[in-house]
Each structure stands twice: as C-alpha cells, then as structure tokens.
PDB file of C-alpha atoms in Angstrom:
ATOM      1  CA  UNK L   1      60.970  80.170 159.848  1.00  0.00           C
ATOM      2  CA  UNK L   2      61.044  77.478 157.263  1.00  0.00           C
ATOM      3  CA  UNK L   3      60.722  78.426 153.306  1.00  0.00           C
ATOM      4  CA  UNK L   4      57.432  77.199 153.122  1.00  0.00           C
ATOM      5  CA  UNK L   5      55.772  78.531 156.078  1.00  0.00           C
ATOM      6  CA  UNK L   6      57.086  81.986 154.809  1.00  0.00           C
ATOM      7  CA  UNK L   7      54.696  81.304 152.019  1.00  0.00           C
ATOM      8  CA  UNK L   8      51.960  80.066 153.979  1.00  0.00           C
ATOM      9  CA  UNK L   9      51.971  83.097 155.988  1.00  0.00           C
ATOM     10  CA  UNK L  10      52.113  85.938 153.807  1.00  0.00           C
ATOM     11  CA  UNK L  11      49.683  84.084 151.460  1.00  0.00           C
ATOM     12  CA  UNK L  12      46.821  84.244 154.430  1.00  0.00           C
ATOM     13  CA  UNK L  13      47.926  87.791 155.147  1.00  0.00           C
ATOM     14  CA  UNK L  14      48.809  89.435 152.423  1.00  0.00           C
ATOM     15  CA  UNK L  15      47.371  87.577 148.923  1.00  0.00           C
ATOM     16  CA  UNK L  16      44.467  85.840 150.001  1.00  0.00           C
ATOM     17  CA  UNK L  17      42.137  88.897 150.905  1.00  0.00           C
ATOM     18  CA  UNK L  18      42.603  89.954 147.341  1.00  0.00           C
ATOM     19  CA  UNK L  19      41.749  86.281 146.036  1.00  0.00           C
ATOM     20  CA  UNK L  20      38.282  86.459 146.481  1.00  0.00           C
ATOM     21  CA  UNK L  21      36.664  88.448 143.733  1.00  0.00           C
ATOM     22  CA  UNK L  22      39.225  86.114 141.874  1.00  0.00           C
ATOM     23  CA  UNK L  23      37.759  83.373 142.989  1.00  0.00           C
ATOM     24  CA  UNK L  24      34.384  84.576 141.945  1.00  0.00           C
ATOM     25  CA  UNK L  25      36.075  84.393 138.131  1.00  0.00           C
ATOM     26  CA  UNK L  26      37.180  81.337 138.202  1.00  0.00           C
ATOM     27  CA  UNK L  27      34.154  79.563 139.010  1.00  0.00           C
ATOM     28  CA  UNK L  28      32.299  81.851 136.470  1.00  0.00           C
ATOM     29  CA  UNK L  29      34.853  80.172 133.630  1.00  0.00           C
ATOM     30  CA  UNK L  30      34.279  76.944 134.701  1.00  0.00           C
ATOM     31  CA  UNK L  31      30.846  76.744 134.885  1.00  0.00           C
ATOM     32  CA  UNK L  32      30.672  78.474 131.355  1.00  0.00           C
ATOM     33  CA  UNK L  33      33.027  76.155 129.994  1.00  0.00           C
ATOM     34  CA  UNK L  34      31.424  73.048 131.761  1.00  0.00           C
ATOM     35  CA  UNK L  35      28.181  74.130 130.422  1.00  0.00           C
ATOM     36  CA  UNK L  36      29.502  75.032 126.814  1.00  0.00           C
ATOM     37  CA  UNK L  37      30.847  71.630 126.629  1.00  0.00           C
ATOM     38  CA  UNK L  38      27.991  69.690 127.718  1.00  0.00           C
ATOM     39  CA  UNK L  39      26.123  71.257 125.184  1.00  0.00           C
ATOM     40  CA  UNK L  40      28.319  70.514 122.438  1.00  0.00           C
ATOM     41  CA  UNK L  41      28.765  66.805 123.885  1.00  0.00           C
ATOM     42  CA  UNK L  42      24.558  66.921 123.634  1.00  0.00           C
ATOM     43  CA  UNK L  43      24.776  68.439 119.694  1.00  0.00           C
ATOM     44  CA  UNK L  44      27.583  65.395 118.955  1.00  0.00           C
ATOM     45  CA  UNK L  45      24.882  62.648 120.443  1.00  0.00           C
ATOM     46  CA  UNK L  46      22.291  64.635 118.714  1.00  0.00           C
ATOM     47  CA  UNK L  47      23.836  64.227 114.930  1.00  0.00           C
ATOM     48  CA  UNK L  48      25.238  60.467 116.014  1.00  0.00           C
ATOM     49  CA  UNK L  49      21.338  59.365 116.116  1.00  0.00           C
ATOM     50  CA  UNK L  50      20.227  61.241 113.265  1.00  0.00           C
ATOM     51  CA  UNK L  51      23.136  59.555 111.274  1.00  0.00           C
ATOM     52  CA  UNK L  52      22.381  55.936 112.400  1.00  0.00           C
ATOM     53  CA  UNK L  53      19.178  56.281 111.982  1.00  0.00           C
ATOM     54  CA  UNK L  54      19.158  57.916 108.282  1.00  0.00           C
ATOM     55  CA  UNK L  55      21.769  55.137 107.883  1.00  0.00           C
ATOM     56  CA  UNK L  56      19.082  52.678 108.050  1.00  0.00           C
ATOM     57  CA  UNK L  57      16.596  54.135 105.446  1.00  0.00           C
ATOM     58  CA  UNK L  58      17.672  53.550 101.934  1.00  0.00           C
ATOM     59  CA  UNK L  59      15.145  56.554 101.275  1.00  0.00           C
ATOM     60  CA  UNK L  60      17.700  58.798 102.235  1.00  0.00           C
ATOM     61  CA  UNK L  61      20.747  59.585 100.287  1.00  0.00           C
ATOM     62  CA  UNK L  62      23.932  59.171 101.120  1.00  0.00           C
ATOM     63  CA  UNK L  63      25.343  62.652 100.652  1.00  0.00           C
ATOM     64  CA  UNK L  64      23.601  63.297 103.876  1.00  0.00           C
ATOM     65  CA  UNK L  65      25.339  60.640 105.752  1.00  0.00           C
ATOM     66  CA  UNK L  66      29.436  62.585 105.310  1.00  0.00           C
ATOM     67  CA  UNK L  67      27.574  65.459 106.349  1.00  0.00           C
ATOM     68  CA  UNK L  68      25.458  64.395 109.976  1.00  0.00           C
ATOM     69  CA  UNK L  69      29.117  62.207 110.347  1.00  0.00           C
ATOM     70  CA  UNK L  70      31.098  65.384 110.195  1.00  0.00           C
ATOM     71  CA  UNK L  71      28.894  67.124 112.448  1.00  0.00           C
ATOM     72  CA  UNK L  72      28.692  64.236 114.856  1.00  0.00           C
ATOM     73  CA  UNK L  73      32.828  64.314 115.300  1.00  0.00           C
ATOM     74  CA  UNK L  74      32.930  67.816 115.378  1.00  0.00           C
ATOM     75  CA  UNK L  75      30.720  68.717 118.122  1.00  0.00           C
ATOM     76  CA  UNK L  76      32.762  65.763 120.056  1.00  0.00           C
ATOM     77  CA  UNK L  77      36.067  67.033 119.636  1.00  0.00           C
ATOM     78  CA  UNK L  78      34.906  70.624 120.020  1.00  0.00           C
ATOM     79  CA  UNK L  79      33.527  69.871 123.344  1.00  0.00           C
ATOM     80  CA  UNK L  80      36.743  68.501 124.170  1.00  0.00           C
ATOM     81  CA  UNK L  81      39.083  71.255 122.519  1.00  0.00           C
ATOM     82  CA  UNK L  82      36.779  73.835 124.151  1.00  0.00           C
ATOM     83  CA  UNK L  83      37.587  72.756 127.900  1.00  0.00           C
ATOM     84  CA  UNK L  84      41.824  72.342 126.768  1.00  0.00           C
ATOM     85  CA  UNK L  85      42.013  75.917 125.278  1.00  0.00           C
ATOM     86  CA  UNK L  86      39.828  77.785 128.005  1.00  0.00           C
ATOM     87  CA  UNK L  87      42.096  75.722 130.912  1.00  0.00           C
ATOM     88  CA  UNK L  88      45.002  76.840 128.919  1.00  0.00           C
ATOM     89  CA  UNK L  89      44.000  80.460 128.536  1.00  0.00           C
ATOM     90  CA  UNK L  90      42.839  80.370 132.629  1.00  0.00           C
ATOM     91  CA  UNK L  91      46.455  79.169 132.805  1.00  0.00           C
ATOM     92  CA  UNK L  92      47.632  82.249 131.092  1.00  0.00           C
ATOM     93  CA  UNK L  93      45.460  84.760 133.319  1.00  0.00           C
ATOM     94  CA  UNK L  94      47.079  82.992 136.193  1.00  0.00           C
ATOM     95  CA  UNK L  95      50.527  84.046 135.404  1.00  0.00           C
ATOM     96  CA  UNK L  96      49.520  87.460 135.137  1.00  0.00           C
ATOM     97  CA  UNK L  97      47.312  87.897 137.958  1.00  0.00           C
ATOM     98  CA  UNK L  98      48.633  85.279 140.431  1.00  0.00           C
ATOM     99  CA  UNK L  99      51.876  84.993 139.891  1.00  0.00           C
ATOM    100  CA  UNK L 100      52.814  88.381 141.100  1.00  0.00           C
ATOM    101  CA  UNK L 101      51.666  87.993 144.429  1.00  0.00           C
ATOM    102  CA  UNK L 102      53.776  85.293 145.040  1.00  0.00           C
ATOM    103  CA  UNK L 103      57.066  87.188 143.908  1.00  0.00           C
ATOM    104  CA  UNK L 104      57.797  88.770 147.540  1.00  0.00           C
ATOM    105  CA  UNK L 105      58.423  86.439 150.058  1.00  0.00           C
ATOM    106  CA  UNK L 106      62.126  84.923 150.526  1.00  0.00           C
ATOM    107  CA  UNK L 107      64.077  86.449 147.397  1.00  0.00           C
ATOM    108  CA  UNK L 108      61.683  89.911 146.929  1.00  0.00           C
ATOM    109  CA  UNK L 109      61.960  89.033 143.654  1.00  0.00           C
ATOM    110  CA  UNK L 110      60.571  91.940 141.123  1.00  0.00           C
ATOM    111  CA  UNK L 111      59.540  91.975 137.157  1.00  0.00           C
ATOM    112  CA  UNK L 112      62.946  92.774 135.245  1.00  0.00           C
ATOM    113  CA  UNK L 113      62.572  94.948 132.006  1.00  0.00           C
ATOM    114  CA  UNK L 114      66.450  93.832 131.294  1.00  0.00           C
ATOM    115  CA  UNK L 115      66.347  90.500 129.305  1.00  0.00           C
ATOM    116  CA  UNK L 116      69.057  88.088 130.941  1.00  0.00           C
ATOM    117  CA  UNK L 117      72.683  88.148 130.271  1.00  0.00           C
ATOM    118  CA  UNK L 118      73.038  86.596 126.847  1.00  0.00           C
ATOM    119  CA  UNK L 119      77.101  86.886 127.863  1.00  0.00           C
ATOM    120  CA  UNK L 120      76.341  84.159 130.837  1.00  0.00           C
ATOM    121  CA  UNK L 121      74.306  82.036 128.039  1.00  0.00           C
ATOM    122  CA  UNK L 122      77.304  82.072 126.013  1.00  0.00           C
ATOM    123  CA  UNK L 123      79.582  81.228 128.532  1.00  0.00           C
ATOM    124  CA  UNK L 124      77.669  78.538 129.875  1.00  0.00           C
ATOM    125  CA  UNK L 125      78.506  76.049 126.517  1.00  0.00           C
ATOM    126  CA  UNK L 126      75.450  74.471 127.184  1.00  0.00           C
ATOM    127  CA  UNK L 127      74.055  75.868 123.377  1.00  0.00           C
ATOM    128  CA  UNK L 128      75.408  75.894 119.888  1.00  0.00           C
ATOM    129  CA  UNK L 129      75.446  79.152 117.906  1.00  0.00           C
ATOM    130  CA  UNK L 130      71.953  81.789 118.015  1.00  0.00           C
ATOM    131  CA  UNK L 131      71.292  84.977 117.054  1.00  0.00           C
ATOM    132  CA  UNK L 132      67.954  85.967 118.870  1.00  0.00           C
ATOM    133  CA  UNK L 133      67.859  86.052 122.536  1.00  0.00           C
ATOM    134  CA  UNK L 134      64.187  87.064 124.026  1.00  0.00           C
ATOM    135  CA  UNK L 135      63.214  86.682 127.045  1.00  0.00           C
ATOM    136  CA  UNK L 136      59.111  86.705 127.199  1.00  0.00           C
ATOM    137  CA  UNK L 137      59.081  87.535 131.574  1.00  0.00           C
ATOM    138  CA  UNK L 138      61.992  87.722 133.505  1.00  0.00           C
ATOM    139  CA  UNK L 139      62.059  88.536 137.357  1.00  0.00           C
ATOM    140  CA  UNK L 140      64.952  89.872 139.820  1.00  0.00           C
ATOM    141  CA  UNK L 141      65.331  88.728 143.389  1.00  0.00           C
ATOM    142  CA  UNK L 142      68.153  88.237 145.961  1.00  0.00           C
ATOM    143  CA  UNK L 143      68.710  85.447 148.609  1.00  0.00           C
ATOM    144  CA  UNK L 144      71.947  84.593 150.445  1.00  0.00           C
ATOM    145  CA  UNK L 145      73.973  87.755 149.047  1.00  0.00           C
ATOM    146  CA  UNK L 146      72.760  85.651 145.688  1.00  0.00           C
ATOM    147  CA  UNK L 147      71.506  87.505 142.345  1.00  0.00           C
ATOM    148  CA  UNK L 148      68.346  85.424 141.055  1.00  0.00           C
ATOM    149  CA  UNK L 149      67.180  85.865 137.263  1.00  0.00           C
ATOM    150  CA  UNK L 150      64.354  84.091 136.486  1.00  0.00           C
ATOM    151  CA  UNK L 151      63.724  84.458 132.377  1.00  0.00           C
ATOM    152  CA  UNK L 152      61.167  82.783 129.884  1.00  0.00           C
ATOM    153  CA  UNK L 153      63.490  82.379 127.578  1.00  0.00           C
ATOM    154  CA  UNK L 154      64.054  81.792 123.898  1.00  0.00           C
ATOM    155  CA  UNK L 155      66.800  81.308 121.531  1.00  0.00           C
ATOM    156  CA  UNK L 156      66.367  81.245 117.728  1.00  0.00           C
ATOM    157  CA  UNK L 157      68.887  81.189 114.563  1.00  0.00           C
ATOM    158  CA  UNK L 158      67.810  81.974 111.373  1.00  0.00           C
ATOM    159  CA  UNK L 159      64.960  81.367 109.690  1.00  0.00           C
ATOM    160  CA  UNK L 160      63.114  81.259 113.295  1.00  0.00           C
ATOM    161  CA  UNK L 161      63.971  78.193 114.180  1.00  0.00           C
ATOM    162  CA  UNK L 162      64.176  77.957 118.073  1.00  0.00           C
ATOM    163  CA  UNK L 163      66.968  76.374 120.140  1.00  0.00           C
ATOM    164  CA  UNK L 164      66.086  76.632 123.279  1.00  0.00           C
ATOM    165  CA  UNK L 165      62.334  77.172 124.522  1.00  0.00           C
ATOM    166  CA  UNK L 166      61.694  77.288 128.246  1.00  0.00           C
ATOM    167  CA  UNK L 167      63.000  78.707 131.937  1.00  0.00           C
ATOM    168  CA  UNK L 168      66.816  80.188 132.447  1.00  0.00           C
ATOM    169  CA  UNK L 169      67.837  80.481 135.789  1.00  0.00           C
ATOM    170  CA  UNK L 170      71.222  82.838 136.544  1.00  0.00           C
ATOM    171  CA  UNK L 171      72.464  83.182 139.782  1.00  0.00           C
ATOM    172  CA  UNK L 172      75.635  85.092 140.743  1.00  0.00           C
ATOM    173  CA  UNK L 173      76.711  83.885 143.892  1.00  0.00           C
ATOM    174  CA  UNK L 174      79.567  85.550 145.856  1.00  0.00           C
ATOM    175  CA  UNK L 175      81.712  82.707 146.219  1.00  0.00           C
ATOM    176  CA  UNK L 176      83.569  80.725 143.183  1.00  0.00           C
ATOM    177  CA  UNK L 177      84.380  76.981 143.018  1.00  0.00           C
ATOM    178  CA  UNK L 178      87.567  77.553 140.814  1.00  0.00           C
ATOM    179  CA  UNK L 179      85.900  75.812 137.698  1.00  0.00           C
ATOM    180  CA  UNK L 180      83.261  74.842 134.909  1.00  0.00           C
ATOM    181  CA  UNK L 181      81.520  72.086 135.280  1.00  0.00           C
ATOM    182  CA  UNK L 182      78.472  70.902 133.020  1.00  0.00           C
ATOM    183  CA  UNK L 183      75.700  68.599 133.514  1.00  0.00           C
ATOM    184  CA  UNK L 184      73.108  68.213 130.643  1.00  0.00           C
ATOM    185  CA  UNK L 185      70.147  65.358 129.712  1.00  0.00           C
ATOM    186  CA  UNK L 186      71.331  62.961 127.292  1.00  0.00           C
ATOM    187  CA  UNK L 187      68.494  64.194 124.895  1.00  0.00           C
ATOM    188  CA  UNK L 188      70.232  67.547 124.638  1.00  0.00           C
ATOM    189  CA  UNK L 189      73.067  67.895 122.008  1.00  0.00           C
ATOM    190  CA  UNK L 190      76.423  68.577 123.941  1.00  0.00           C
ATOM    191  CA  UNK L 191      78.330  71.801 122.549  1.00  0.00           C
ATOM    192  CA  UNK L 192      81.129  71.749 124.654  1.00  0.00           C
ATOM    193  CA  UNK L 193      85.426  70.201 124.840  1.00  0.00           C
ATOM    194  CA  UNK L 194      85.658  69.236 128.442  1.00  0.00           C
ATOM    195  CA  UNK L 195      86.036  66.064 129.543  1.00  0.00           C
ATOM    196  CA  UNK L 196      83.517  63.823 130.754  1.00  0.00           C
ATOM    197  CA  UNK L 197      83.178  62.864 134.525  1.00  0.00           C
ATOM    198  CA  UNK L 198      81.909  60.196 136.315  1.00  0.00           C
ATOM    199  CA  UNK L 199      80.155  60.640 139.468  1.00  0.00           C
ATOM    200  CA  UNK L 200      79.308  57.533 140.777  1.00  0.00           C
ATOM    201  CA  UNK L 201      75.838  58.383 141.111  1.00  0.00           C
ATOM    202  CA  UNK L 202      73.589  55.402 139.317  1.00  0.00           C
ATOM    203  CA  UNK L 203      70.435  57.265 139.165  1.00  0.00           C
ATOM    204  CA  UNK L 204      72.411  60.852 138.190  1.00  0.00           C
ATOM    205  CA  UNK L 205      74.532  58.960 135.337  1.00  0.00           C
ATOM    206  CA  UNK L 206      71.168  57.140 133.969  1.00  0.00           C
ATOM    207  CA  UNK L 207      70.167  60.387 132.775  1.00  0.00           C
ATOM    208  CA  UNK L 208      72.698  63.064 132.476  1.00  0.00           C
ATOM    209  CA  UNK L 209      76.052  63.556 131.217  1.00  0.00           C
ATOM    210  CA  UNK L 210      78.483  65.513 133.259  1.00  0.00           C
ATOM    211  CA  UNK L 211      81.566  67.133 132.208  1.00  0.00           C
ATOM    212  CA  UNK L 212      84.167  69.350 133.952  1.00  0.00           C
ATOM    213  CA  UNK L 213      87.316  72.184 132.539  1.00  0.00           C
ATOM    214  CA  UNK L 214      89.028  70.178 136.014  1.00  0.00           C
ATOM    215  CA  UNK L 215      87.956  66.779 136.561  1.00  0.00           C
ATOM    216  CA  UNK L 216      89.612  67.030 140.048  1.00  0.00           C
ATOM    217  CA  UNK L 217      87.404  69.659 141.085  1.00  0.00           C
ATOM    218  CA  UNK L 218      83.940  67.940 140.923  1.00  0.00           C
ATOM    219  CA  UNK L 219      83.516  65.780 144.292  1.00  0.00           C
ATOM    220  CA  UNK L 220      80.717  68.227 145.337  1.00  0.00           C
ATOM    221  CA  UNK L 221      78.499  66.200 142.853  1.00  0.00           C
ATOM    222  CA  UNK L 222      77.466  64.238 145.524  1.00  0.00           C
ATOM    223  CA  UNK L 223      74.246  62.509 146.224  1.00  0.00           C
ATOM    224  CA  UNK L 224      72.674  66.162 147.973  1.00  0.00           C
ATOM    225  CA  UNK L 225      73.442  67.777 144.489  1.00  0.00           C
ATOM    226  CA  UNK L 226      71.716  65.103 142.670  1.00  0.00           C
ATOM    227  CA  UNK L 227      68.161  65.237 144.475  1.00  0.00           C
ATOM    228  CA  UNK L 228      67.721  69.200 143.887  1.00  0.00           C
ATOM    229  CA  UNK L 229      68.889  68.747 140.475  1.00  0.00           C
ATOM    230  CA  UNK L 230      66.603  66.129 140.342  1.00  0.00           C
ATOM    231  CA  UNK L 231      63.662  68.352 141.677  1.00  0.00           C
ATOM    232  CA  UNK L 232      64.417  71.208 139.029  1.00  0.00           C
ATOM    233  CA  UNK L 233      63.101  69.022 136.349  1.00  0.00           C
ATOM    234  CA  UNK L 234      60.650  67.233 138.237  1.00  0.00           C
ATOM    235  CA  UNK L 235      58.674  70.599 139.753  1.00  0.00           C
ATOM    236  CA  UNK L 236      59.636  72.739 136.237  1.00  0.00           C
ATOM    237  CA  UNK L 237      58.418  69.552 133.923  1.00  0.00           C
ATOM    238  CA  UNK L 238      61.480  70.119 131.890  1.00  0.00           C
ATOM    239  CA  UNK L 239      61.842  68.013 128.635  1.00  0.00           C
ATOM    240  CA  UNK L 240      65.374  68.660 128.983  1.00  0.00           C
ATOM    241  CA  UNK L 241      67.694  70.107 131.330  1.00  0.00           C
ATOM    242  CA  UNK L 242      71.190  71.795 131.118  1.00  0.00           C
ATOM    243  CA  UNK L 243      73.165  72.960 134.374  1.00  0.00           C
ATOM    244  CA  UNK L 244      76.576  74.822 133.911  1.00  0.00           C
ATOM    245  CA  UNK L 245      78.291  76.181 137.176  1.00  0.00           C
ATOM    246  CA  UNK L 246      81.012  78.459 135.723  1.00  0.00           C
ATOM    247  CA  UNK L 247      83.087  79.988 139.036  1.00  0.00           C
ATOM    248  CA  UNK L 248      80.635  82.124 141.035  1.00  0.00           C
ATOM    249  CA  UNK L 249      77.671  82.254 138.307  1.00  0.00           C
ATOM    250  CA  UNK L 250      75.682  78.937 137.565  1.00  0.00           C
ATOM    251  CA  UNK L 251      72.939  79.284 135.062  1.00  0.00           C
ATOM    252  CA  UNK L 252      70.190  76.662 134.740  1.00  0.00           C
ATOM    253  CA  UNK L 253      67.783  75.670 131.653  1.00  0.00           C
ATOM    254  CA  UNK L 254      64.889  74.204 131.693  1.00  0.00           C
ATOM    255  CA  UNK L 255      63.235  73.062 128.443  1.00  0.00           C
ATOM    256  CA  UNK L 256      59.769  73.687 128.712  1.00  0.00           C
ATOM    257  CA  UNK L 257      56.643  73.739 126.128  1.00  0.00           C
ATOM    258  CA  UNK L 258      55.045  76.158 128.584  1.00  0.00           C
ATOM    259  CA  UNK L 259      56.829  78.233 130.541  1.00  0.00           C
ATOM    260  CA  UNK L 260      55.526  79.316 133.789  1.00  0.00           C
ATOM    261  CA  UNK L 261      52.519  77.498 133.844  1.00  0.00           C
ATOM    262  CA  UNK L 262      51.181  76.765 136.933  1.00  0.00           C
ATOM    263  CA  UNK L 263      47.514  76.189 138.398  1.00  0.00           C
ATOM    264  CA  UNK L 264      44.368  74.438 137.469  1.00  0.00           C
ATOM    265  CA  UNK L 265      40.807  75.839 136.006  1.00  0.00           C
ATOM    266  CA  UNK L 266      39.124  73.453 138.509  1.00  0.00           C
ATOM    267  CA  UNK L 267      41.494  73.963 141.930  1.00  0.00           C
ATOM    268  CA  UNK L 268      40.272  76.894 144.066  1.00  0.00           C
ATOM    269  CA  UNK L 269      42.029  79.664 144.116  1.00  0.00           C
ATOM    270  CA  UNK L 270      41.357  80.153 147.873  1.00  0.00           C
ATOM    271  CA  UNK L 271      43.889  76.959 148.891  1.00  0.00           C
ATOM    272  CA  UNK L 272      47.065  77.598 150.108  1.00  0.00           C
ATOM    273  CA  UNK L 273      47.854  73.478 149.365  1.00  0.00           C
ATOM    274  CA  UNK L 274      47.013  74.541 145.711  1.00  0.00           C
ATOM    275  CA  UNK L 275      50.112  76.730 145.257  1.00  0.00           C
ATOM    276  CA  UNK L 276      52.688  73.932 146.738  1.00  0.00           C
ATOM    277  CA  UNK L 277      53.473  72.955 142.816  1.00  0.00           C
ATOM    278  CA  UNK L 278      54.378  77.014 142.381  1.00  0.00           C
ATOM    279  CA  UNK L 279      55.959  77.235 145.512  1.00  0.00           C
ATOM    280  CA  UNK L 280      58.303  74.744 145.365  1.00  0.00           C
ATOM    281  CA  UNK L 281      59.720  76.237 142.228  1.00  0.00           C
ATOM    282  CA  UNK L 282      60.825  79.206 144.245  1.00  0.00           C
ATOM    283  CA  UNK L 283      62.330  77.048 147.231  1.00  0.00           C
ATOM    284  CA  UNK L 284      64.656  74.460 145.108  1.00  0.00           C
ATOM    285  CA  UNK L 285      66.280  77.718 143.727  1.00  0.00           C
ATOM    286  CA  UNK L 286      66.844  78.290 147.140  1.00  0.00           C
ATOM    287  CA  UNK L 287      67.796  75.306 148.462  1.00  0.00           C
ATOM    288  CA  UNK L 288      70.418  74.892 145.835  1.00  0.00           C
ATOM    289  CA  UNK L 289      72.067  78.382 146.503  1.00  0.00           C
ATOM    290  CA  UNK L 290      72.079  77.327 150.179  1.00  0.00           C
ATOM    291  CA  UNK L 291      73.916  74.321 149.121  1.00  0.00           C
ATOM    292  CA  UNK L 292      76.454  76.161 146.645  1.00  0.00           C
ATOM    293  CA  UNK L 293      76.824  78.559 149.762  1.00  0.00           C
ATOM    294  CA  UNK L 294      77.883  75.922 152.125  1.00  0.00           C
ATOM    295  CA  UNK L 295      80.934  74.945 149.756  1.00  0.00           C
ATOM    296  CA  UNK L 296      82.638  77.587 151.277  1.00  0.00           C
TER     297      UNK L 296
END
C-alpha cells in the first residue's frame, strides 16, 4: 500500500471518529473571532467618521482629533491582529491535539522524553560552538530497520542568543556510505574544513553548497537526491537548511520560525485533503531513507 493511502486509511478509521466534537471547536473559534473582528473593523469606521467630521468644525478642538485618530487605527489593526494571534494560537492547539493522531501510521512514531543526541549535532559540523541544547517536542519512530528523531530544536550560546531555531531530523540507518558529506543553504554560515564539491546539478548548486571528508565518494548526489532535498525545505518552509550524512547517521535541520506548525483556523478539520501539507512531512523522511537504503 502506498505511503499516502496508509494515511488515508487509518485517518477514516481510526482519527476521524474522534474529529468531530473537534470540529465543533473549531468552528466555535472562528465564528468568535470572525465576529470579534467585524466588530472592531465597525468601532475603526465608527471613530474614522467622527474624526472627519469633527475635522471639519473649527468649533471643536484639536486635542480631540490625536485622540478619535488613535482610536480609529487601533480598532483597525486590532481587528486585524485579533484574527493573526487566535489563527496562531488554533495553530498551537493543533499540534497538541492533532498532531498525535497522526504519529502511528508508517514509522509508529511515539513522544520522546530524551532530547536528541547533542553528540550527532556536534558531529554533524553543520553549527559553530553552543552551550544549550533544548529540544521543545521530540518524537521516536522506526522505518526500514531506520531510527527516526524528530526534535523542535534549539541551540543557544550565551547570553541567549539562539543559533539554530527549528526541526532536527536524526536517522541511524543500518548501512554506512564510508564518509561525511555536507550540504548547507548559502545563507547559513559554513563551520566546517572539507572540501567543496561540485555536483553538476544547476538547480542544487544555485542554492546550496556541498562539501565532502572524500570528494570521490559523493556520485550519489544525483538528480533523485536533489528533489527530496528539495521537498524538505519546500513542505518544512525552512529559511535555511543544513544536511550532513556522516556514515550510517544523517541528521537534517530545518530552520524554522515555527516549528511544527501545520493547519488552518478556516480548513475543516473533517478533510483528509487538509492534512496532505502534514502528511507529506512524514513521507519525504521516508522516501529519503528508502533512497539511502537502496545505496546498498
């Protein structure tokens, strides 16, 4: 059975009976918020007569004009801000209602209380030096006789500033290719001595730099490679992206503002179609440890 369809079926079986009350909450938040919002859009055109018009009567003084001005902007952007923080905060409720259901199928992956292996972030060269390693969520699966950590991570040095924000993927696969290689967005600072590669792949080399312990060992960069590296920052939004494959354990970073986030205040939760953005998060990790399988 293909990835997706595992999905699709254990969604209508298993998650979407418990869905419904769900649903029921979501269109209670949007209707609040659409309501809230229309109201404070209403208060904004409200104040932006009243100051025109007092703005025509020199009976009036003009302290009162700041004032009806301030309140005219405010209840604009507040109607605004008021639908951005309750979609973020839906977005929040998602991850810790929804997102749980979704951890079975495929990998069986399950909420790890172990933060991941700040050895394997070390190794990887893809940082400088930190000092704080926290890891927000992290989850545990299996596929292909393949360990799968999933963490929001962050890494700080002193005086909390952070220097990494976003998803760490680890996977420990049981075969080795005999070498480090490291690919990493040209908007990421590059921390490590090996020597740069060339893969002859226009579209790969437009955006990342790719460097190697062996430069012989690196024809697997091929055009396959490319397209799910490609999806990892596509489907994860990633600002900026970091891939080291270090013998058997590659670890992947994705730079993210928000972590995790996933879902829509205004989508129903009742669509399978609506999860395909979440979905395919879980299958590229797949698809690339089938493909780092097959170089066997």
């Amino acid at each position: 059975m293909d990835k997706r369809e595992q999905y699709y079926k254990y969604f209508n079986e298993n998650i979407l009976p418990i869905l419904y009350p769900m649903e029921q909450y979501r269109l209670k938040t949007a209707r609040k918020v659409i309501i809230n919002s229309i109201l404070m859009f209403l208060a904004g055109i409200f104040f932006a007569c009243v100051f025109f018009y007092i703005s025509t009567k020199s009976s009036f003084t003009l302290l009162l004009l700041p004032v009806f001005l301030f309140l005219m902007y405010f209840f604009f952007i507040k109607s605004i801000i008021n639908v951005m923080w309750t979609g973020k905060q839906y977005q929040k409720w998602l991850v810790e209602k929804i997102l749980p259901y979704f951890l079975e199928p495929v990998a069986n992956f399950k909420f790890w209380p172990e933060k991941s292996d700040t050895a394997t972030i070390i190794d990887s060269q893809l940082f400088g030096n930190f000092d704080t390693h926290e890891d927000n969520i992290s989850i545990f699966g299996i596929y292909n006789n393949t360990n799968i950590i999933v963490s929001n991570t962050e890494l700080k040095i002193p005086v909390n500033r952070s220097v990494f924000k976003g998803t760490t993927i680890q996977l420990e696969l049981p075969n080795t290719i005999n070498n480090h290689i490291i690919l990493i967005s040209k908007n990421e600072y590059k921390f490590n001595k090996y020597r740069q590669v060339n893969p002859h792949i226009q579209s790969l080399n437009k955006y990342l730099y790719v460097f190697a312990k062996n430069p012989d060992n690196t024809e697997f960069i091929n055009d396959e490679f490319w397209k799910i590296a490609e999806r990892f920052g596509k489907l994860y939004t990633a600002k900026g992206f970091g891939l080291s494959i270090n013998n058997n354990v590659a670890l992947i970073c994705l730079r993210q503002k928000y972590p995790w986030q996933f879902g829509f205040l205004f989508k129903s939760l009742l669509k399978t179609k609506n999860y395909d953005e979440l979905i395919d998060r879980f299958i590229v990790i797949y698809d690339f440890i089938d493909f780092l399988r097959n170089l066997v």
